Coordinates of C-alpha atoms in Angstrom, one line a residue:
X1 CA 117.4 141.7 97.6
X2 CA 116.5 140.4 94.4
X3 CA 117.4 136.9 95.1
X4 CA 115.5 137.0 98.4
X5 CA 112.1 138.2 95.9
X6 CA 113.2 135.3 93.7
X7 CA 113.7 133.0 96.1
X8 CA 110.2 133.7 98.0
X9 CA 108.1 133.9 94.7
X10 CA 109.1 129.8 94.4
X11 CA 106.0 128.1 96.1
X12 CA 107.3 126.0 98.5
X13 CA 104.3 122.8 99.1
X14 CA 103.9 122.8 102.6
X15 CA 104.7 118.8 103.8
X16 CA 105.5 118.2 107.2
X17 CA 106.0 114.6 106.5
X18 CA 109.3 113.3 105.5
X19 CA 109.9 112.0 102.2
X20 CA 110.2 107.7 103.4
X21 CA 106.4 108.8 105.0
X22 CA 105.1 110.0 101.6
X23 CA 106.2 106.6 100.1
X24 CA 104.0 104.8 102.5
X25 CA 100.8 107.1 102.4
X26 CA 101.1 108.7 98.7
X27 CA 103.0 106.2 96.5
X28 CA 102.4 102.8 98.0
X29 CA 98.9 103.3 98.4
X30 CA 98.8 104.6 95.0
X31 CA 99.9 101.2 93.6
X32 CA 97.9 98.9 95.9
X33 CA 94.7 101.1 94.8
X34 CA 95.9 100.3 91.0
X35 CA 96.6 96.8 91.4
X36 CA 93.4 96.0 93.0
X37 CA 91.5 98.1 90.6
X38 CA 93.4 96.0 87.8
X39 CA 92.4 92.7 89.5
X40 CA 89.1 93.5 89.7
X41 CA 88.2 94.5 86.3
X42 CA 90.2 91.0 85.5
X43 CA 87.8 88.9 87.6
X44 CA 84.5 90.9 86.9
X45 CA 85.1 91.3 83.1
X46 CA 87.4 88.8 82.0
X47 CA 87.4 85.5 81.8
X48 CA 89.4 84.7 85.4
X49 CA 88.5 81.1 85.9
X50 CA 86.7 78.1 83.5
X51 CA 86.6 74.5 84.2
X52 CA 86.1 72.0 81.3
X53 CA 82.4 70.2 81.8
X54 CA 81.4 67.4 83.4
X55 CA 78.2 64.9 82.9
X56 CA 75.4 65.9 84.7
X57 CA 77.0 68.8 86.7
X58 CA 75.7 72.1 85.5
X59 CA 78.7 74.4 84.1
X60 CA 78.1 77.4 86.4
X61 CA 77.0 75.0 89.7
X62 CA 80.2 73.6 88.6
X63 CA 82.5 76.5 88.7
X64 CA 80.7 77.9 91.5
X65 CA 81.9 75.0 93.3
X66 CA 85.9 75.0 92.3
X67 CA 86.2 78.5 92.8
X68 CA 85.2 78.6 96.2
X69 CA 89.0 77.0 97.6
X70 CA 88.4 74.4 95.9
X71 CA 90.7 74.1 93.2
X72 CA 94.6 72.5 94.1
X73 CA 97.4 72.2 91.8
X74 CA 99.5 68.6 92.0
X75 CA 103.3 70.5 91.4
X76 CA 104.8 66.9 91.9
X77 CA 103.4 65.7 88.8
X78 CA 104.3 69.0 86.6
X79 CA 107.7 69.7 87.9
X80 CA 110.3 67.6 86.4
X81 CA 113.4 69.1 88.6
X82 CA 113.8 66.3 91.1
X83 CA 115.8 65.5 94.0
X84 CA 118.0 62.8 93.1
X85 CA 119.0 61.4 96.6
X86 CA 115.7 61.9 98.2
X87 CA 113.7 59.2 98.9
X88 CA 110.6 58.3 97.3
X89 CA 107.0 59.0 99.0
X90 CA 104.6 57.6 97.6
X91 CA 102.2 60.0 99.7
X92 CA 104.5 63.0 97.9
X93 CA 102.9 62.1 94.2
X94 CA 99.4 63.0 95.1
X95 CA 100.6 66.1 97.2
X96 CA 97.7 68.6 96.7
X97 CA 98.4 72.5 96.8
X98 CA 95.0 74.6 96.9
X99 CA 94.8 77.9 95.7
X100 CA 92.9 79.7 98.3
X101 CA 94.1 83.3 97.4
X102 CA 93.0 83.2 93.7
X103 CA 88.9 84.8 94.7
X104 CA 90.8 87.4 97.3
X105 CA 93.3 89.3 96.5
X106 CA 91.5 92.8 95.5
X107 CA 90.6 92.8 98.6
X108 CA 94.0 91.9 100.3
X109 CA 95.3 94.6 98.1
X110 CA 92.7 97.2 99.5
X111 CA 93.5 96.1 103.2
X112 CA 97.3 96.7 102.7
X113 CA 96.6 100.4 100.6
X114 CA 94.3 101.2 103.6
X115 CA 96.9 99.8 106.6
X116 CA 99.8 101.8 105.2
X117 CA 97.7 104.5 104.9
X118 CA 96.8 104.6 108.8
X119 CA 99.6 106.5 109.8
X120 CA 99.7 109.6 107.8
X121 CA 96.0 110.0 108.8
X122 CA 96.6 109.4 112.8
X123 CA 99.3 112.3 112.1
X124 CA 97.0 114.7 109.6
X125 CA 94.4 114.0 113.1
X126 CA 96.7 115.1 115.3
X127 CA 98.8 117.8 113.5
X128 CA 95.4 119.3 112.2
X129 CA 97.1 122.1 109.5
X130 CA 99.3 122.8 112.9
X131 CA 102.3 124.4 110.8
X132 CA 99.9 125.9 108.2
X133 CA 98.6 128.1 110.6
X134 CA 101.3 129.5 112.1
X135 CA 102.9 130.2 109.1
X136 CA 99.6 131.6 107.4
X137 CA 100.9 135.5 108.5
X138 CA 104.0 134.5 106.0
X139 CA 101.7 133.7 103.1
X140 CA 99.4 137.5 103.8
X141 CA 102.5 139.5 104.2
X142 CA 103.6 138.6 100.4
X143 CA 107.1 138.2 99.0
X144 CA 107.9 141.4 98.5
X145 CA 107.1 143.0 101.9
X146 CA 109.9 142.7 103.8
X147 CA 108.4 144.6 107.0
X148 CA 105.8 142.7 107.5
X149 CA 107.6 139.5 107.1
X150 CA 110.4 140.6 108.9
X151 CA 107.7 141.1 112.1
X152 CA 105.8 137.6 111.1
X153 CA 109.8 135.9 111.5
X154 CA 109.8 138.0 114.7
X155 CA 106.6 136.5 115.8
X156 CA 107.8 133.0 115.0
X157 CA 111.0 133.4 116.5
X158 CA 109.2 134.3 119.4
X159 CA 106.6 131.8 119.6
X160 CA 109.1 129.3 119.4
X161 CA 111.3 130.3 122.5
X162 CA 108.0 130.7 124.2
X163 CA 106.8 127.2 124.1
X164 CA 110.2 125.6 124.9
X165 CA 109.8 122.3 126.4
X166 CA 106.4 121.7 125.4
X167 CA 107.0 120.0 122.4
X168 CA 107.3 116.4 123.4
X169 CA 104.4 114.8 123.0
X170 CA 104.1 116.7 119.2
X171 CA 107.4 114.9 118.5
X172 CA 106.7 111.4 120.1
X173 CA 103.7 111.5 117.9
X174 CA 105.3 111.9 114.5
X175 CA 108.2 109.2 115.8
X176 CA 105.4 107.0 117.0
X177 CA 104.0 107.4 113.4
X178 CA 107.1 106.9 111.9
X179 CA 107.5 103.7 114.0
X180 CA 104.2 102.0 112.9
X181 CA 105.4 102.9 109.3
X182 CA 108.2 100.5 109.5
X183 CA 105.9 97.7 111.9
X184 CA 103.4 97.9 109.0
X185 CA 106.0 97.5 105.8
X186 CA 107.6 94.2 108.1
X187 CA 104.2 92.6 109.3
X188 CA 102.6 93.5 105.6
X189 CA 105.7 91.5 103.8
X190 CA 105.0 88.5 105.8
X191 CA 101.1 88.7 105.4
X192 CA 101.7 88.9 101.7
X193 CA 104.3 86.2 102.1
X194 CA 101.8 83.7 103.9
X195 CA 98.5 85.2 102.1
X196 CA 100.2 83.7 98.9
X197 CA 101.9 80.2 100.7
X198 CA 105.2 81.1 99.0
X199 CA 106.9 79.8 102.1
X200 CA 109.2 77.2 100.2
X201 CA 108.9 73.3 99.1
X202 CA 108.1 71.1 101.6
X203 CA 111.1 68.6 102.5
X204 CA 108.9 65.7 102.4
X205 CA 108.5 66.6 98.5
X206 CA 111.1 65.1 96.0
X207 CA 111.0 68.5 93.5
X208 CA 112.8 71.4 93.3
X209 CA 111.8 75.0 92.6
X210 CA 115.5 76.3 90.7
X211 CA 114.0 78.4 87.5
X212 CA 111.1 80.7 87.4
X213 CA 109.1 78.2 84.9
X214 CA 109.1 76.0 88.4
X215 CA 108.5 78.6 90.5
X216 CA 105.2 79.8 88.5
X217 CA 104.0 76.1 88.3
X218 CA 104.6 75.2 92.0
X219 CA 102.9 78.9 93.6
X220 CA 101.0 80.5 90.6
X221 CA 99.9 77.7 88.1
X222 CA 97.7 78.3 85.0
X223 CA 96.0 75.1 85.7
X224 CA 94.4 73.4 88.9
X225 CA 92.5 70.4 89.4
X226 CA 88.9 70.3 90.7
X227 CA 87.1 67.4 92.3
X228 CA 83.3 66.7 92.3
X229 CA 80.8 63.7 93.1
X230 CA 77.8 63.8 90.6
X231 CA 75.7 60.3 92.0
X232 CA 78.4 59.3 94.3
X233 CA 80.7 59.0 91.4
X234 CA 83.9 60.9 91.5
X235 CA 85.6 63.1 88.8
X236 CA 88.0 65.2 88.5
X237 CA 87.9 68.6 86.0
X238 CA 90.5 71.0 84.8
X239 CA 90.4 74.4 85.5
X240 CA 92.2 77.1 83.9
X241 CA 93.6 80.3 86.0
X242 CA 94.4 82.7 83.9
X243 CA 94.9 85.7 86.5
X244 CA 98.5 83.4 88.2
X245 CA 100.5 85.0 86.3
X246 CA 99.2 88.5 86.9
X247 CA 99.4 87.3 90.0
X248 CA 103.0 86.5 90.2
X249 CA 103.8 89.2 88.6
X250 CA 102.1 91.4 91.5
X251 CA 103.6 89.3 94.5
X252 CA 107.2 89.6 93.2
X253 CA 107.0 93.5 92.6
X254 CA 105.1 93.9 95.6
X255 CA 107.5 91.7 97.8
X256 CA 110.4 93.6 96.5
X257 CA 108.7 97.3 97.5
X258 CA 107.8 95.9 101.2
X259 CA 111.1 95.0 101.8
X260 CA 112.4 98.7 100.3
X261 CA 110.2 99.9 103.1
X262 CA 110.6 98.3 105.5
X263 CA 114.5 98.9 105.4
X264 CA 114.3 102.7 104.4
X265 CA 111.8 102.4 107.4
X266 CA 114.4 101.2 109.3
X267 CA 117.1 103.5 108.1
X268 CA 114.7 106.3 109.5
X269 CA 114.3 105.1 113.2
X270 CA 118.4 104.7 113.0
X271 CA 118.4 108.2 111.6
X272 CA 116.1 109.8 114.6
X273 CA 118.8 107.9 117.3
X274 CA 121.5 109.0 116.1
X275 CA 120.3 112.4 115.9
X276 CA 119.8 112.1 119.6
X277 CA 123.6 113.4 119.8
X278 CA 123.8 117.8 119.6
X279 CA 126.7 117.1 117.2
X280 CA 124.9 115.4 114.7
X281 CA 121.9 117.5 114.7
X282 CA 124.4 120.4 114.1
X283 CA 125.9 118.4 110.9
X284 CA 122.3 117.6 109.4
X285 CA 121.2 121.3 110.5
X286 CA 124.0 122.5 108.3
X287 CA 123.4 120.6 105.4
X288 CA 119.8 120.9 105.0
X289 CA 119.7 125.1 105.9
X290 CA 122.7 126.2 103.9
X291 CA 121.3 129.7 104.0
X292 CA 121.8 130.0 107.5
X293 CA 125.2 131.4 109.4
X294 CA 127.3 128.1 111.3
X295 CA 127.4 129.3 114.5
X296 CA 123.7 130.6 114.8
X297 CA 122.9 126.9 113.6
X298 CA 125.7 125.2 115.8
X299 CA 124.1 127.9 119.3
X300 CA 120.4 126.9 118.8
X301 CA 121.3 122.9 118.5
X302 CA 123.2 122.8 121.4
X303 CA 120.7 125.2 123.3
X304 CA 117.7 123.6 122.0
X305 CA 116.5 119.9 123.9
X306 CA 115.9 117.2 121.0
X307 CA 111.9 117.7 120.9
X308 CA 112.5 121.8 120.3
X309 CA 114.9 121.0 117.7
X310 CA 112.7 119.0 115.9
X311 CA 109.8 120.9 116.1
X312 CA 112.0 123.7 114.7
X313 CA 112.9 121.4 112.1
X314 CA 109.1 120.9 111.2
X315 CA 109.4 124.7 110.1
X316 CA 111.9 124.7 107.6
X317 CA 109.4 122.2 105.4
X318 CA 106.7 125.0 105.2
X319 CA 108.7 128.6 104.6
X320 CA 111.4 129.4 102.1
X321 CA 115.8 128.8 102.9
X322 CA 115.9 132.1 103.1
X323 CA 112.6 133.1 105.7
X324 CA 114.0 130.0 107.7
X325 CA 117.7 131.6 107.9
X326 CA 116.0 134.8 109.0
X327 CA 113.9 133.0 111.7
X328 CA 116.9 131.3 112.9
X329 CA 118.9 134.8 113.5
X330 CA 115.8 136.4 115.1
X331 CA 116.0 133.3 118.0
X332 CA 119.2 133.7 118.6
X333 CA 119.1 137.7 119.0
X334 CA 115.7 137.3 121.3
X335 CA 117.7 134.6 123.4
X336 CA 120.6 136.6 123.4
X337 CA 118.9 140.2 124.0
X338 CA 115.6 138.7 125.5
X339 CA 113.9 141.2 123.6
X340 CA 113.1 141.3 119.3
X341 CA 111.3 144.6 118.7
X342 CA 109.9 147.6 120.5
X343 CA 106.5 147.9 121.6
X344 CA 105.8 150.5 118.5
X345 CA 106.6 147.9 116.5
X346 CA 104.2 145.2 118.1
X347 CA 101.4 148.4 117.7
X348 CA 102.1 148.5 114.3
X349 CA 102.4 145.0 113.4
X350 CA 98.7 143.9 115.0
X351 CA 96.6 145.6 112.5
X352 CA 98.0 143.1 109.6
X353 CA 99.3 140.0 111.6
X354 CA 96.8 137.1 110.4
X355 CA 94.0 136.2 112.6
X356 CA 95.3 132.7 113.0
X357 CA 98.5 134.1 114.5
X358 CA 96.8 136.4 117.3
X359 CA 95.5 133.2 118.3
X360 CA 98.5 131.1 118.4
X361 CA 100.5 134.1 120.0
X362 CA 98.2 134.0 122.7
X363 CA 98.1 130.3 122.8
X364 CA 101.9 130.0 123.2
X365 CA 101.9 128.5 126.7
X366 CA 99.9 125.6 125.5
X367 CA 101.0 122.2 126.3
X368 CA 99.9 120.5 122.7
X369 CA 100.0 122.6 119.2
X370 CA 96.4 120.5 118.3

């Protein structure tokens, strides 16, 4: 008894997500907010970009005019790695490379924060606090009331046998959800990919890109070129970039946490497959409830289709080991005896049952918890 208190006085946070979904909405986002918060105060307080003057062009009409795309990079005349048996181009020495991103990526970072958080908030829409309130009779009855928890557990047990089969489109949802988490991680690796051109050296150019000092002068360099016409004479200006290597920095962390989710993305749709077999829901079942008895676990997964199971799953994130053990008997004694309590004990149990649970209990032949 006093490691059941114990055990129920630990708040248990209520998160119906699982934990490769609270990487995309909570952590991920996190960063992306923080990076793009960081560029932003680089390129509205600091100096982010200067070009060195040129006769008769007005210094800001001047970098006004470079920093819209205009500035390019020439990496075959910095890079001194060549190709030894490729043959020269002369068309390859004045190969240009513009830097197109340098003005945009705050914002590319606040697209990507908000598309991987699109997900969890389709699923906070539909779900709508769906668990919270049927387990808000839990949280009234208290820890250490074990009759009134015992009849909330009743009334769950209950409620779950009662809508069996109806929980398919609740758990086609949260798959669906799960699904665009891993579409977004892949299509968002390439868009960062191809929003920064680090799609390789051309062939056509005799360099190569073997050391990081090549790598940061070909795709991020501190330096660009800039050409203008003041009276229809030509020049060319320098302009410094000082943000590249923040920049660089950014893509490489970044492109290393897109592909971490998209493969524990990955790992997550081969996870819901295979739990597609009764067996293996039985093994998972057994590892994540050890408070629970083998065979009550090893009855229900068999008994239950793969859309109850889950929803009954969705449970044991919102109530205690020990409350979900309980739960678990309590279906297994109403399936078995098609009956949990007396009607003295449903009299008794309706003057302190939450008001959100009278309303689910006679809501239990809905189609859709939402």
């Amino acid at each position: 008894m006093l490691r059941n208190a114990f055990v129920r006085l630990i708040p248990k946070r209520i998160l119906v997500e699982n934990f490769v979904f609270r990487l995309h909405y909570r952590w991920t986002v996190a960063l992306l907010l923080v990076c793009s918060f960081v560029v932003t105060c680089k390129l509205v307080l600091g100096h982010s970009f200067t070009c060195l003057n040129v006769a008769g062009y007005l210094q800001q009409q001047l970098e006004i005019h470079c920093y819209a795309d205009n500035v390019y990079s020439l990496p075959v005349q910095t890079i001194r790695n060549r190709v030894s048996d490729s043959p020269t181009d002369p068309a390859a020495h004045g190969f240009r490379r513009y830097q197109e991103f340098y003005a945009w990526v705050n914002l590319l970072f606040l697209v990507h924060a908000f598309n991987f958080y699109l997900p969890h908030l389709l699923w906070k829409c539909y779900d709508s606090g769906y668990m919270t309130r049927l387990t808000a009779g839990l949280e009234l009855a208290g820890a250490k009331d074990e009759k009134k928890r015992g009849f909330e557990l009743c009334y769950l047990a209950k409620y779950v046998l009662a809508t069996q089969g109806k929980h398919k489109l609740y758990t086609a949802m949260h798959i669906f959800c799960e699904v665009l988490n891993y579409c977004i991680a892949l299509a968002q690796t390439l868009w960062l990919v191809h929003f920064f051109v680090v799609t390789g050296v051309p062939e056509h150019l005799p360099i190569q890109v073997t050391t990081w000092s090549d790598f940061e002068k070909f795709y991020f360099p501190p330096t660009g070129m800039c050409s203008v016409t003041v009276n229809k004479v030509h020049h060319q200006t320098t302009c410094f970039l000082p943000i590249n290597k923040l920049y660089m920095l950014m893509f490489l962390f970044l492109h290393a946490w897109y592909i971490f989710l998209t493969i524990v993305s990955g790992m997550v749709l081969v996870y819901r497959i295979v739990l597609l077999v009764p067996g293996q829901r039985v093994a998972v079942m057994k590892f994540s409830a050890p408070w629970s008895e083998k065979e009550t676990i090893k009855s229900l997964c068999h008994r239950l289709t793969y859309s109850d199971w889950f929803f009954l799953t969705r449970f044991q994130r919102v109530m205690t080991d020990i409350d979900f053990a309980q739960m678990l008997d309590k279906i297994v004694i109403v399936t078995t005896f098609k009956a949990c309590d007396s009607q003295n004990d449903e009299d008794n149990r309706s003057s302190y049952i939450s008001e959100d649970g009278h309303k689910e209990l006679g809501s239990s032949t809905a189609t859709s918890p939402v």
